[in-house]
Short mmCIF file of C-alpha atoms and ligand atoms in Angstrom, two decimals:
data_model
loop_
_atom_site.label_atom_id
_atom_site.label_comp_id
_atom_site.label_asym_id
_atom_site.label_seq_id
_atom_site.Cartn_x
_atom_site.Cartn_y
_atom_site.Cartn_z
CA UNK A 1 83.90 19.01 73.23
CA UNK A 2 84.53 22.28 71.48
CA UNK A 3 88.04 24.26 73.22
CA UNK A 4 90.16 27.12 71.68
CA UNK A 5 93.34 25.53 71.28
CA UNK A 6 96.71 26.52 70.06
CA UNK A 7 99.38 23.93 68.15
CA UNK A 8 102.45 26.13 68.70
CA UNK A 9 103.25 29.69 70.50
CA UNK A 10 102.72 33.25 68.43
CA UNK A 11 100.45 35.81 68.22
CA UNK A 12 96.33 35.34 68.66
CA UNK A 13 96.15 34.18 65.40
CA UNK A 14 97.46 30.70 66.56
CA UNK A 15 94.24 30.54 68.29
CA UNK A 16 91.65 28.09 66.92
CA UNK A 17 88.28 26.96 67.52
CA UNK A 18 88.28 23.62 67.53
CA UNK A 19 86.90 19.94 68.47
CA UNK A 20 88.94 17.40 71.03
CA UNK A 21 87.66 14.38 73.06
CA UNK A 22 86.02 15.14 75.89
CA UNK A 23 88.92 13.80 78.75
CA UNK A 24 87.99 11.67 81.45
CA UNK A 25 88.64 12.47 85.17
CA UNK A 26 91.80 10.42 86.75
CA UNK A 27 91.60 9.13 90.10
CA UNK A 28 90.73 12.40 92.98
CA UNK A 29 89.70 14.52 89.56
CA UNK A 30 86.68 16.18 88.68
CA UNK A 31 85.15 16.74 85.36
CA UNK A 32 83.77 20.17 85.21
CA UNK A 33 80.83 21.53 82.52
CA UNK A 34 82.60 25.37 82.30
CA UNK A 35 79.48 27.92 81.89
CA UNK A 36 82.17 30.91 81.85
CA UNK A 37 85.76 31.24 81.86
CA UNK A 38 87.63 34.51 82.75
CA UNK A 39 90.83 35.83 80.65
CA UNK A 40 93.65 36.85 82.95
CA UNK A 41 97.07 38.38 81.54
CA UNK A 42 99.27 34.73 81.91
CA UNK A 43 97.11 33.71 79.02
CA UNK A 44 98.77 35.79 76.59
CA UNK A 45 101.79 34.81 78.23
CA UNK A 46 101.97 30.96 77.98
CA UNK A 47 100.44 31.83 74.36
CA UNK A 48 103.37 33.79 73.09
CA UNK A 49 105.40 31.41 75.02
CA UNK A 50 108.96 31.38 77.42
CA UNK A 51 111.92 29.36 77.43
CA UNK A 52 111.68 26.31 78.85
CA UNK A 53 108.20 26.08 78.64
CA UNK A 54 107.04 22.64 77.57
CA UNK A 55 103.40 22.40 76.55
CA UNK A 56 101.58 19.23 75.40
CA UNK A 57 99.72 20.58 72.22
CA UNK A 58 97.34 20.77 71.49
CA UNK A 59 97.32 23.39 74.64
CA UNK A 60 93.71 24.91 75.90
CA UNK A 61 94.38 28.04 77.55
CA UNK A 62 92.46 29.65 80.73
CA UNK A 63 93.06 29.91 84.59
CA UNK A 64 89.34 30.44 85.69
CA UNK A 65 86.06 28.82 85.04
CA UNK A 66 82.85 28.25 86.97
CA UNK A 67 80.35 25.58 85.75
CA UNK A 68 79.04 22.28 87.24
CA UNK A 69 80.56 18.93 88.04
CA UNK A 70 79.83 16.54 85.64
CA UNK A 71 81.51 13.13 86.58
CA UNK A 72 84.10 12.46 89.39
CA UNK A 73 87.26 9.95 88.99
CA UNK A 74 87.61 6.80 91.99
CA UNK A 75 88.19 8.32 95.35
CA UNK A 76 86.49 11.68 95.08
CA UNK A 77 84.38 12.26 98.20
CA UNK A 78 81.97 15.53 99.02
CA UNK A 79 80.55 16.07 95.72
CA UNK A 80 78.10 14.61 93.16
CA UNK A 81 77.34 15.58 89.59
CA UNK A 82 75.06 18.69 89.11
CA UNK A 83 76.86 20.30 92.46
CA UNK A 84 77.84 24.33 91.32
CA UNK A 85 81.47 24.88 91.55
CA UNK A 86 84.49 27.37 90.99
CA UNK A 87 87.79 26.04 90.14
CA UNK A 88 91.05 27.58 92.31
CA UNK A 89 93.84 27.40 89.41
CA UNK A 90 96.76 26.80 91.75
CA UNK A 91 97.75 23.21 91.59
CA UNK A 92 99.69 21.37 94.22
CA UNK A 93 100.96 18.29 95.58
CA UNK A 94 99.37 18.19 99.04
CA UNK A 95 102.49 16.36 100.36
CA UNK A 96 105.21 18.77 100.57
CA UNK A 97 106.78 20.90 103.57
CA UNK A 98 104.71 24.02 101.72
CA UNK A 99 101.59 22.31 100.90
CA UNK A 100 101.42 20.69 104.85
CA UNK A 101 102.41 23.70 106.05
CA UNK A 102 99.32 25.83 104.87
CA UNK A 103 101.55 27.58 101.89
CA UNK A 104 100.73 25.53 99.15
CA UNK A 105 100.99 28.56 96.57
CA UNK A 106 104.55 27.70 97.18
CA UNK A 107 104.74 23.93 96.28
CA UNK A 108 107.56 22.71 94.97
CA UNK A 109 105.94 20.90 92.35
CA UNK A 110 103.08 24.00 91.88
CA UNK A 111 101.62 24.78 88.93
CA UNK A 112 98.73 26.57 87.19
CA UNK A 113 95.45 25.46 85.39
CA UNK A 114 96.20 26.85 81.74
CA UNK A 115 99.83 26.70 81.99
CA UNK A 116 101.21 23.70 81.08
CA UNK A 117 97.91 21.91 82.08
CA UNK A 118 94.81 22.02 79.63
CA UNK A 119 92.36 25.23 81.11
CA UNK A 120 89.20 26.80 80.79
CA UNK A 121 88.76 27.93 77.41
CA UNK A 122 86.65 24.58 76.98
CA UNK A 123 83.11 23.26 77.56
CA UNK A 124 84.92 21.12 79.59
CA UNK A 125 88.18 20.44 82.08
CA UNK A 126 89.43 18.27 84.29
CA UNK A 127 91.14 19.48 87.84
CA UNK A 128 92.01 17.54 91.07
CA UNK A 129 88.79 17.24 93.27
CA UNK A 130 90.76 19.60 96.16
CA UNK A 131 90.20 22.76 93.86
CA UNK A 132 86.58 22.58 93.49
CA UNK A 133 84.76 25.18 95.41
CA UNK A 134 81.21 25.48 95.76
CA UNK A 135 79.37 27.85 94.18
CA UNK A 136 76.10 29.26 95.54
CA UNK A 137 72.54 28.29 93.71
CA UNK A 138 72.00 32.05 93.02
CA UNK A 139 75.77 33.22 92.24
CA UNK A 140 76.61 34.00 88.43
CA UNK A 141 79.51 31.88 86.78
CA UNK A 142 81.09 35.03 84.89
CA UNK A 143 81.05 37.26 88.18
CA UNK A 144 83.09 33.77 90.14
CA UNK A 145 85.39 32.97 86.95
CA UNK A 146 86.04 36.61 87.21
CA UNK A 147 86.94 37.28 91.06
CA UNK A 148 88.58 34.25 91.14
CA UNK A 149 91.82 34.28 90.07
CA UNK A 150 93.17 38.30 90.54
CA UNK A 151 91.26 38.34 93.92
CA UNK A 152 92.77 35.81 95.21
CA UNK A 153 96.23 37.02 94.15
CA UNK A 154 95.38 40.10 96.02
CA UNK A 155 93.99 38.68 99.12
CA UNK A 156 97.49 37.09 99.62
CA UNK A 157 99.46 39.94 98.22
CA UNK A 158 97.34 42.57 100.53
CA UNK A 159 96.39 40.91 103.55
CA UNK A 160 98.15 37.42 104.04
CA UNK A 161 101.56 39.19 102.79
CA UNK A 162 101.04 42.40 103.27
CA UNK A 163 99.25 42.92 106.50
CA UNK A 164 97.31 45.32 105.58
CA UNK A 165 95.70 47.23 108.43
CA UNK A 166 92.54 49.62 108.68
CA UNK A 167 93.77 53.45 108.84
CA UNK A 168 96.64 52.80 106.59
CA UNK A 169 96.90 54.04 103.25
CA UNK A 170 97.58 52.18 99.77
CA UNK A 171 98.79 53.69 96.35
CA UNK A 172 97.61 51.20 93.57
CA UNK A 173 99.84 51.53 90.58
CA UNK A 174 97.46 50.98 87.93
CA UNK A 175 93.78 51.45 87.65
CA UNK A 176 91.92 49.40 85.67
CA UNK A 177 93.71 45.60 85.29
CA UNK A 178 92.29 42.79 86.79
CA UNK A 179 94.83 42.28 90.01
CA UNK A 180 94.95 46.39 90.96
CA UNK A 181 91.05 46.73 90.78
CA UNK A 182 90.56 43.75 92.93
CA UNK A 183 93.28 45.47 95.11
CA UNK A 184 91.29 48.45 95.28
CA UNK A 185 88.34 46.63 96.44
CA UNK A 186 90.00 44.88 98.77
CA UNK A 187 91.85 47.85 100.02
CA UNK A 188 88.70 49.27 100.43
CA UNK A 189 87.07 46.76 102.61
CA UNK A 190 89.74 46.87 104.48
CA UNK A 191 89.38 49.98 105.64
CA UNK A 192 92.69 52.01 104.09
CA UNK A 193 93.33 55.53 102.85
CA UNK A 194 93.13 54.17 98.62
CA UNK A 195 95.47 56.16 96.09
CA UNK A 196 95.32 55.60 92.47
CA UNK A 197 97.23 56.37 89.19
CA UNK A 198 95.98 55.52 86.03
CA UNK A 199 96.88 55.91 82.62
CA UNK A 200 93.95 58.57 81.54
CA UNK A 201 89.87 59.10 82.95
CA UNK A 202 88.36 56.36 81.79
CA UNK A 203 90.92 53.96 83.65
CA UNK A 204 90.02 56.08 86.84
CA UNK A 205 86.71 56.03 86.44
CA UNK A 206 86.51 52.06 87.39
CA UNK A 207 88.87 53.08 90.60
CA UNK A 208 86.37 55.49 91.85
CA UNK A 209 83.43 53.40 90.66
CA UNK A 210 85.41 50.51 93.66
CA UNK A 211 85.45 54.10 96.00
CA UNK A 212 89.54 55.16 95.57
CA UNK A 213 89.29 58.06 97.52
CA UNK A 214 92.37 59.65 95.48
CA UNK A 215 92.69 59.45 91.72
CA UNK A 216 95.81 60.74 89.84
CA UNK A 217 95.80 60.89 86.11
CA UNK A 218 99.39 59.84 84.84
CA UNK A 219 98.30 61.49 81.50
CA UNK A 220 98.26 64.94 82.87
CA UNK A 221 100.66 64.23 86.41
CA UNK A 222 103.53 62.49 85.36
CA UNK A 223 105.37 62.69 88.50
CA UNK A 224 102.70 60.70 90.25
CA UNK A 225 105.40 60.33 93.29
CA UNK A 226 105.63 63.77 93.76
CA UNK A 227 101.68 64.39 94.02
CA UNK A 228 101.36 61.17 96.52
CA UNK A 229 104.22 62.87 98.48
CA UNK A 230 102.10 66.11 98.23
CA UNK A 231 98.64 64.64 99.34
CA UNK A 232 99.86 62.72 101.79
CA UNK A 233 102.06 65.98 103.69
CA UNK A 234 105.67 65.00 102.61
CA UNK A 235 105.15 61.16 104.65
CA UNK A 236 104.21 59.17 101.75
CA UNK A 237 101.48 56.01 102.17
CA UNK A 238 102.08 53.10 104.09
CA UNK A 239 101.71 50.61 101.24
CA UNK A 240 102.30 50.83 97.46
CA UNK A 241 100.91 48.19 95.11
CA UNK A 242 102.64 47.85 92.09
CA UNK A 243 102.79 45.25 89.58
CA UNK A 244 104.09 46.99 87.11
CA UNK A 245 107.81 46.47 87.96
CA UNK A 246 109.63 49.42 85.77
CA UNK A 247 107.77 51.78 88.21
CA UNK A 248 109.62 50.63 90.98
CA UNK A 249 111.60 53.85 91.70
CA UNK A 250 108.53 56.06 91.98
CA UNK A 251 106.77 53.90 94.21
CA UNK A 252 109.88 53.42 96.54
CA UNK A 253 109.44 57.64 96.59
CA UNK A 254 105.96 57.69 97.40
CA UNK A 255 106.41 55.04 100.52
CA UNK A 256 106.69 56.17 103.80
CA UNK A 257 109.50 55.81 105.88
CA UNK A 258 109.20 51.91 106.38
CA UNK A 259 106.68 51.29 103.98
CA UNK A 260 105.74 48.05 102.48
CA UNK A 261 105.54 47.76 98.72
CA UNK A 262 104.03 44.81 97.26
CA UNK A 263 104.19 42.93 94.03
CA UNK A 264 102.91 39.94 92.45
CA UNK A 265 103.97 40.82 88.78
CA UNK A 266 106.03 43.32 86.20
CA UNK A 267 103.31 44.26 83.85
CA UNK A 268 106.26 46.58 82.69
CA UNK A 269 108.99 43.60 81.60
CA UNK A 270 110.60 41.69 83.58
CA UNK A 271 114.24 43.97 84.19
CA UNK A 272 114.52 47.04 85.10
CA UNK A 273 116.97 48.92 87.56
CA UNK A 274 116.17 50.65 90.86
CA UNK A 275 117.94 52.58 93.15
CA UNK A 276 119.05 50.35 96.09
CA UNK A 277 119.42 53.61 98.35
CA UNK A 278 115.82 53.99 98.57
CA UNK A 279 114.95 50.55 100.06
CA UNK A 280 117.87 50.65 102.81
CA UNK A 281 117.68 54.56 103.34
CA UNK A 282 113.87 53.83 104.14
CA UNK A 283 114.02 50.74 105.45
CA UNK A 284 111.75 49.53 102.68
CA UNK A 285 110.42 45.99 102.70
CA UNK A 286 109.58 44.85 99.13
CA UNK A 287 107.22 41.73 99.49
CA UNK A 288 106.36 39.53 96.81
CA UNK A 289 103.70 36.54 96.29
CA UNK A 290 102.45 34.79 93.61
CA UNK A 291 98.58 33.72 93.68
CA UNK A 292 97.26 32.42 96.97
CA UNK A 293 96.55 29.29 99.14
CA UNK A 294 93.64 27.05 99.26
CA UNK A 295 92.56 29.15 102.60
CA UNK A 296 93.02 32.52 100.97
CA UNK A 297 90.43 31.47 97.77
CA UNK A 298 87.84 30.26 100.95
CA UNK A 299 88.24 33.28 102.68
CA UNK A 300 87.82 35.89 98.94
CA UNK A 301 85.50 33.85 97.01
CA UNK A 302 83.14 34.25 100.81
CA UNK A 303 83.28 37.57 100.41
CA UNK A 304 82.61 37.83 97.17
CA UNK A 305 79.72 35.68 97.40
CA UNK A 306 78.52 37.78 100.24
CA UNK A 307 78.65 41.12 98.07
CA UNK A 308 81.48 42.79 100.12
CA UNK A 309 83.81 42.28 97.46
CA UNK A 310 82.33 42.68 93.83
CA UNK A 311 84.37 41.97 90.73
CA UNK A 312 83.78 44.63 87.51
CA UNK A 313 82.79 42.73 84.61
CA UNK A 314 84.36 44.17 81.33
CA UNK A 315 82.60 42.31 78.13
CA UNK A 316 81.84 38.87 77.60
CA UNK A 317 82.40 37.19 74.62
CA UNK A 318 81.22 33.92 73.35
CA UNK A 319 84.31 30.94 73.69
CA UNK A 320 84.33 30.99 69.55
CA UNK A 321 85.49 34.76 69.90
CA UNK A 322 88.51 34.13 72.33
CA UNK A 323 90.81 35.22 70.20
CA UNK A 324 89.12 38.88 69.95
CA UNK A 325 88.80 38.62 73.45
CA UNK A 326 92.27 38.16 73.83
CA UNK A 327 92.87 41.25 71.67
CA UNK A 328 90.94 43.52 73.31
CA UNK A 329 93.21 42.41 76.72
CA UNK A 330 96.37 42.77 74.86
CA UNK A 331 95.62 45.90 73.78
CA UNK A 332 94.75 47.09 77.49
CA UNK A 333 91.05 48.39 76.10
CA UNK A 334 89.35 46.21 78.98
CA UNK A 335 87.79 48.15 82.04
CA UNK A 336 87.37 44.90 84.11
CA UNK A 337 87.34 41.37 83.60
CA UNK A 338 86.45 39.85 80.31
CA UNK A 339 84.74 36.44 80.39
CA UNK A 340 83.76 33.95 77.97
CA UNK A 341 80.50 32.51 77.86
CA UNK A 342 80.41 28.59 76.74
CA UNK A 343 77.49 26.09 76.43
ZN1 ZN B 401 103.31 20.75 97.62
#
């Protein structure tokens, strides 16, 4: 099969188009024939590499794909070849006090599809048979691979975690990556007040196009805190999203008095300092998540599906080009989701 692989960690140069064996699916393991694959931000990550990370090279990157199945290892029941399917990227054991308990984005032995297990940037992959989902006759692959993985993050972050509740109002930190525009969306639907700052128009201009009902342009406001305070009356909103992390400070000042703010990632680096006073003083509560269970993907990928929730589509590529692909992400030029079209 032809995969982008990578033999050791470093910039998108240690990309490579390349030929492997096509594997075989294991016992309770599906073979899936990827049609598109979605980038997502951990890609670049596990690319350039952390310590401790062990990868078995050579490594195939990628998080999301749609396609079909194409064979099924001993004891898979439910599914035949040819069926249309989306993969959920969070792995887990099934067995332990998380996974039986209906939090299996918590596992202890969790991991994710493109991490340290060969992903989606491949005609095809192999993933347990439990995180197949099916994918309607008439539903593109790039629009699934797409939704799939930030969505979900969000659905958990927003509404499992979060709590979100219609009449509130949410300040998105961030405009135009792939978890705060699904956040938008999502806020949307769910019936909130949505605040936005992004980094200049253009960024904006995807928030409004998923109906933010305010937009702030960091490039001209810096003190985005103070115009949040300012719109909202001096109470602040009821929920800040921010996964940038270094931003922490101004979003604790835009929360109302008990406010929630939610994370799921530091965009920004991974240490920063905040001032402590703001979360008691508040009474703050900083929640975070990462991705989402195997009920939170059934419950987004529905309503995307149904057209109530509708992923933006940046540019597609084809899989030879990942590594441009992956340089128009690291660059933060995307307005959307880029996918990669294979086969
Ligand atoms: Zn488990």
């Amino acid at each position: 099969m032809k995969a982008i692989v990578f033999y050791k960690h470093g910039d998108s140069d240690v990309l490579e188009y390349s030929q492997l064996p096509t594997p075989e699916p294991g016992p309770g393991e599906a073979l899936v024939r990827l049609k598109a694959a979605a980038l997502n931000g951990v890609d670049i990550w596990v690319r350039k590499g952390w310590p401790g990370l062990k990868l078995e090279y050579p490594h195939i990157p990628g998080a999301d794909g749609a396609g079909e199945v194409a064979a099924l290892g001993d004891g898979v029941n439910g599914w035949a070849i040819g069926d249309r399917v989306v993969i959920n990227s969070n792995l887990s054991c099934g067995k332990c006090e998380y996974c039986l308990g209906g939090y299996d984005n918590r596992c202890v032995d969790w991991d994710l599809l493109g991490e340290t297990r060969r992903g989606t940037y491949a005609e095809y992959v192999v993933v347990p048979a439990s995180n197949l989902h099916p994918l309607p006759e008439d539903f593109n692959e790039h629009l699934a691979a797409a939704g799939a993985l930030v969505y979900h993050t969000a659905w958990h972050s927003l509404i499992t975690c979060g709590n979100l509740r219609p009449g509130e109002s949410v300040l998105v930190v961030g405009a135009s990556g792939g978890v705060n525009t699904a956040s938008i969306d999502i806020a949307k639907m769910a019936g909130t007040t949505v605040f936005v700052v992004g980094a200049n128009q253009d960024k904006l201009a995807v928030a409004k196009s998923l109906g933010a009902d305010h937009l702030i342009d960091r490039s001209k406001d810096e003190n985005w805190a103070k115009a949040v305070y300012k719109m909202t009356a001096k109470r602040g909103v009821d929920v800040v999203v921010d996964n940038v992390g270094t931003t922490f400070s101004a979003s604790f000042r835009a929360a109302r008095k008990g406010g929630r703010i939610l994370t799921v990632g530091n965009t920004g680096g991974p240490k920063f300092e905040f001032d402590n006073r703001y979360i008691f003083g508040k009474h703050l509560s900083l929640i975070g998540s990462t991705m989402g269970t195997h009920n939170d993907f059934a419950k987004v990928m529905g309503l995307i599906f149904s057209g109530k929730l509708k992923p933006v589509l940046d540019r597609t590529y084809p899989l030879s080009d990942a590594r441009t692909a992956q340089e128009r992400m690291e660059r933060g030029d995307q307005l959307g989701k880029i996918t990669l079209a294979i086969g």
